[in-house]
CSV table of C-alpha atoms in Angstrom, one decimal:
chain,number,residue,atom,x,y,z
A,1,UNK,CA,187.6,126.1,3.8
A,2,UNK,CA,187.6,126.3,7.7
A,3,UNK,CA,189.4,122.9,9.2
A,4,UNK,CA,186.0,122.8,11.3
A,5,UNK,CA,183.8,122.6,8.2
A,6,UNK,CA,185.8,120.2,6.7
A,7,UNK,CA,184.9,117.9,9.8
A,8,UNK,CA,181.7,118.8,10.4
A,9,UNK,CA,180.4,118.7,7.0
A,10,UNK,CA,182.0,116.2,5.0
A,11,UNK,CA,180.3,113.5,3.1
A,12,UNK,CA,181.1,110.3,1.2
A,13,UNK,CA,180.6,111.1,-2.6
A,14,UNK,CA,180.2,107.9,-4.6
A,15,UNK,CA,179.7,109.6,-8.2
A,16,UNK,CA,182.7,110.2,-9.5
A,17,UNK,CA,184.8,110.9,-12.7
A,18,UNK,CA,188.1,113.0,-14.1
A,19,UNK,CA,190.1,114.4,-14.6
A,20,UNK,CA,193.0,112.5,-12.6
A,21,UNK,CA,194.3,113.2,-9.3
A,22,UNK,CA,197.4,115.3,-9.6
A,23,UNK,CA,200.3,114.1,-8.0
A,24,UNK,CA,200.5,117.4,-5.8
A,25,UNK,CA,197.0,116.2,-4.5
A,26,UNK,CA,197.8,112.3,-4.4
A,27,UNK,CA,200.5,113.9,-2.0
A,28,UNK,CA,198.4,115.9,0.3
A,29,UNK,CA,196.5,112.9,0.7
A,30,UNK,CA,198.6,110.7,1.6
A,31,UNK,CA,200.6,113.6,3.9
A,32,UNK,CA,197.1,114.1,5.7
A,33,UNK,CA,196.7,110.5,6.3
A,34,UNK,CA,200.4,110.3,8.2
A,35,UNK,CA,199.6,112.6,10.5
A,36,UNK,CA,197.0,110.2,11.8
A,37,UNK,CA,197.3,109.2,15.8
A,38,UNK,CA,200.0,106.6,16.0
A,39,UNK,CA,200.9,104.3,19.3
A,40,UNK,CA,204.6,104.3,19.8
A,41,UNK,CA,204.8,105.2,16.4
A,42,UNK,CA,205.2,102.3,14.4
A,43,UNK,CA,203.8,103.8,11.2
A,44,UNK,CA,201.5,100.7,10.5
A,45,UNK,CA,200.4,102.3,7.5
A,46,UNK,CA,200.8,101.8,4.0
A,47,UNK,CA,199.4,102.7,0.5
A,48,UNK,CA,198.7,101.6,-2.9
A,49,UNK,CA,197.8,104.2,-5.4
A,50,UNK,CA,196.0,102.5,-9.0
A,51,UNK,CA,194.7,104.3,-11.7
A,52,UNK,CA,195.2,104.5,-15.4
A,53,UNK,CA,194.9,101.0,-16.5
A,54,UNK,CA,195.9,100.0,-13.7
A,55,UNK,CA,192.2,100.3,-12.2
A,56,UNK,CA,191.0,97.4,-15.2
A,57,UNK,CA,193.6,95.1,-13.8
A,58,UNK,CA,192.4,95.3,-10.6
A,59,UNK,CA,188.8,94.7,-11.5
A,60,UNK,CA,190.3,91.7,-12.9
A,61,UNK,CA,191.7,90.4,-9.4
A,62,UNK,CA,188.6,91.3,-7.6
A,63,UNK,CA,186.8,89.3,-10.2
A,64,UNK,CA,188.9,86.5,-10.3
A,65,UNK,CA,189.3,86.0,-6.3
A,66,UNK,CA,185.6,85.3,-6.5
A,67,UNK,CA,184.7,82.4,-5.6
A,68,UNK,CA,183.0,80.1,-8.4
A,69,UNK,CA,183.1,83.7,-10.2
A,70,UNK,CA,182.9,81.8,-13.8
A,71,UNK,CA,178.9,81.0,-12.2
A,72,UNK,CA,178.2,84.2,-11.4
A,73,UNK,CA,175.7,86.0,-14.0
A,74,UNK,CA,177.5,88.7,-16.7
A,75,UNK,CA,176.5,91.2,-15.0
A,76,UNK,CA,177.8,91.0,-11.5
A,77,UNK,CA,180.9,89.7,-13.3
A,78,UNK,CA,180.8,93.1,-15.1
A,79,UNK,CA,180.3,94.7,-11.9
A,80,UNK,CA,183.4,93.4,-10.4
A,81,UNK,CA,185.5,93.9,-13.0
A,82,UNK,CA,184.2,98.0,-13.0
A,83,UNK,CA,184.4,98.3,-9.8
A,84,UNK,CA,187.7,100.4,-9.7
A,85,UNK,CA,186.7,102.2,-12.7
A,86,UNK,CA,184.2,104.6,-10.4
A,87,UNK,CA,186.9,106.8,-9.9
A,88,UNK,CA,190.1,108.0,-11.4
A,89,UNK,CA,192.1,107.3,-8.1
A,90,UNK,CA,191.7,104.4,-5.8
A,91,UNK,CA,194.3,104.1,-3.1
A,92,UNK,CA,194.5,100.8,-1.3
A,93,UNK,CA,194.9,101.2,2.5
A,94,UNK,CA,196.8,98.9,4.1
A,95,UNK,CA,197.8,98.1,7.5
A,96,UNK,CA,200.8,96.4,8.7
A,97,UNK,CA,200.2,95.0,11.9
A,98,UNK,CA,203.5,94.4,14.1
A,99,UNK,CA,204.3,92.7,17.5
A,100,UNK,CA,204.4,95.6,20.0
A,101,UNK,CA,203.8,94.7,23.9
A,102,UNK,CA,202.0,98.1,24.4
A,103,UNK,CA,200.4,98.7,20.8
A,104,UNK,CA,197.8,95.8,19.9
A,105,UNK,CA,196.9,95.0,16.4
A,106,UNK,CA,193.7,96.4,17.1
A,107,UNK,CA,195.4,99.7,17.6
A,108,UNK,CA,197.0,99.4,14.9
A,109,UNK,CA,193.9,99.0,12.7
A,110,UNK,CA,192.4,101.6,14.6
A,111,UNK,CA,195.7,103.7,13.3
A,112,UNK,CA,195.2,103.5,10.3
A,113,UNK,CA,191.6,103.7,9.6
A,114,UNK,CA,192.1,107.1,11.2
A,115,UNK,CA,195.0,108.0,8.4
A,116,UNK,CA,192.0,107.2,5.6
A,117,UNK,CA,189.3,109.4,7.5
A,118,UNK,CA,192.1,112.3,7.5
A,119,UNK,CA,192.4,111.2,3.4
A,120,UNK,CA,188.9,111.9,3.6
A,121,UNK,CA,188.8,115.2,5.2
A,122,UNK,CA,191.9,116.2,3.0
A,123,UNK,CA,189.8,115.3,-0.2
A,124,UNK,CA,187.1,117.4,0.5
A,125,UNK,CA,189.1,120.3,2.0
A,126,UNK,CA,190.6,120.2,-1.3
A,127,UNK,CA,187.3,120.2,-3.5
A,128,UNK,CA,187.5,116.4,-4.9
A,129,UNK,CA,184.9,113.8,-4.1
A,130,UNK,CA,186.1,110.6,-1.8
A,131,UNK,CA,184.7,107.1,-0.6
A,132,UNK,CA,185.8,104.6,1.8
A,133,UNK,CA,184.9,101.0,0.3
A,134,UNK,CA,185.7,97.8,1.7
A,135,UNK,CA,183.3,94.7,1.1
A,136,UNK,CA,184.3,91.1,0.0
A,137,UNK,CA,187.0,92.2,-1.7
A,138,UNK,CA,189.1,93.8,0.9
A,139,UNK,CA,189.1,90.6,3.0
A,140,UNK,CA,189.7,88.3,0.6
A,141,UNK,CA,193.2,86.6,0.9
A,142,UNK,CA,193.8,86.1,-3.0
A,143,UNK,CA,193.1,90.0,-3.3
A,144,UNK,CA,195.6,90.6,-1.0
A,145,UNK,CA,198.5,88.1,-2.7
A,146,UNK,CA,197.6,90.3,-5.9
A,147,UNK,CA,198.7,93.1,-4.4
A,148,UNK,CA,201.8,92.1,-3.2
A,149,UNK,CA,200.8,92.2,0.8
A,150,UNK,CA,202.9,90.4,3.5
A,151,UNK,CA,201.3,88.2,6.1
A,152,UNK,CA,201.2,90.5,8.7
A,153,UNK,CA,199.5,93.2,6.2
A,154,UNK,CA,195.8,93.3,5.7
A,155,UNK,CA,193.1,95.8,3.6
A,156,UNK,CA,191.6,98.3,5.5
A,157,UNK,CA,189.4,99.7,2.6
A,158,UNK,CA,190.0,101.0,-1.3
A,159,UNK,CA,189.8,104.6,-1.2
A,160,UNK,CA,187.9,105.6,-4.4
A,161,UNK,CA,189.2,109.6,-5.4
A,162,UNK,CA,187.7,111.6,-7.8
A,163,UNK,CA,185.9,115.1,-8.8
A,164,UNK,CA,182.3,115.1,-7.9
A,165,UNK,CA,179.5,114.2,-10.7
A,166,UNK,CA,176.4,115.4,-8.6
A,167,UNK,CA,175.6,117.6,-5.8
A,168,UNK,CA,176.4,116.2,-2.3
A,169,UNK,CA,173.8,114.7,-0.6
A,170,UNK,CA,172.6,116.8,2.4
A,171,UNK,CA,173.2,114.8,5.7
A,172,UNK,CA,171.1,115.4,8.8
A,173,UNK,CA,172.5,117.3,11.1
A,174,UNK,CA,173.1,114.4,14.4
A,175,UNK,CA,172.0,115.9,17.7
A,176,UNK,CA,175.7,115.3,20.1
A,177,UNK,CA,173.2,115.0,23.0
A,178,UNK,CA,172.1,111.5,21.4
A,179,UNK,CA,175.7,110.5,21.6
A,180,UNK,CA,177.1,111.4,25.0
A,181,UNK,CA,176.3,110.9,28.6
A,182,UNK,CA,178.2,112.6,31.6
A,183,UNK,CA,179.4,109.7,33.6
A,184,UNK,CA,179.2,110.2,37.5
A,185,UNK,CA,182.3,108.7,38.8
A,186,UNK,CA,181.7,106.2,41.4
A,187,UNK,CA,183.6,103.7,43.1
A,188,UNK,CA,183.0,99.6,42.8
């Protein structure tokens, strides 16, 4: 597949099953997400990879970082608890924020939710399925002691990895000229 129809034509796929990520693709993904545009290269981000049975546990943590989740009817309880089951491979992006005095935290952010779109691009270039999923969950600070994060780390979204169960959706084609304007320079 041509790098520019990777980037032209990708799309989130949310239905998705086995078999398992191989560790040769876990790899790629991570390796495309690296080469992400980094600041003064402080390498802000990080990765959890859960699957197996791993994925129940953490359906367990997103459930129980709910609050009141023992009120919540049994079926969005259920829902929590499968969330990480949609896919065989959820990677956990993180980002490390760090006191630089040229490199902001928003940078930072901004760092490595670039590293997750090149996960995306890699996953399709590679025929699997990929979605980027934050919600509740991913800013919720009993989550994040779960998973072992510092107090300078914080989620930037679960990356849910799989083989496609369905047909892509077709995505409308965006006209550029919608997005950009030629600025005139002028002076104050």
């Amino acid at each position: 597949m041509h790098a520019l129809d990777v980037l032209t034509q990708r799309v989130s796929i949310a239905q998705l099953s086995g078999p398992d990520i191989t560790t040769d693709q876990q790899e790629m993904l991570i390796r495309a997400a690296l080469r992400a545009a980094d600041h003064a290269w402080l390498r802000p981000s990080r990765y959890l990879t859960v699957q197996g049975a791993a994925r129940s546990r953490l359906g367990e943590i997103f459930l129980q970082a709910t609050p009141d989740w023992q009120q919540l009817p049994a079926d969005k309880q259920q829902k929590l608890l499968n969330a990480p089951l949609r896919a065989p491979l959820v990677i956990v992006a993180i980002c490390r924020v760090q006191e630089h005095p040229k490199v902001p935290a928003l940078e930072q952010l901004l760092s490595t939710g670039a590293g997750v779109q090149n996960m995306l691009n890699a996953a399709w270039a590679l025929g699997l399925g990929a979605i980027w999923r934050s919600g509740d969950v991913a800013h919720n600070p009993a989550v994040a002691a779960a998973l072992g994060l510092a107090a300078n780390e914080q989620i930037v979204g679960f990356i849910y990895v799989g083989h496609p169960n369905t047909t892509p959706k077709a995505v409308p084609e965006l006209e550029v000229r919608d997005f950009v304007t030629a600025w005139e320079a002028k002076t104050l």
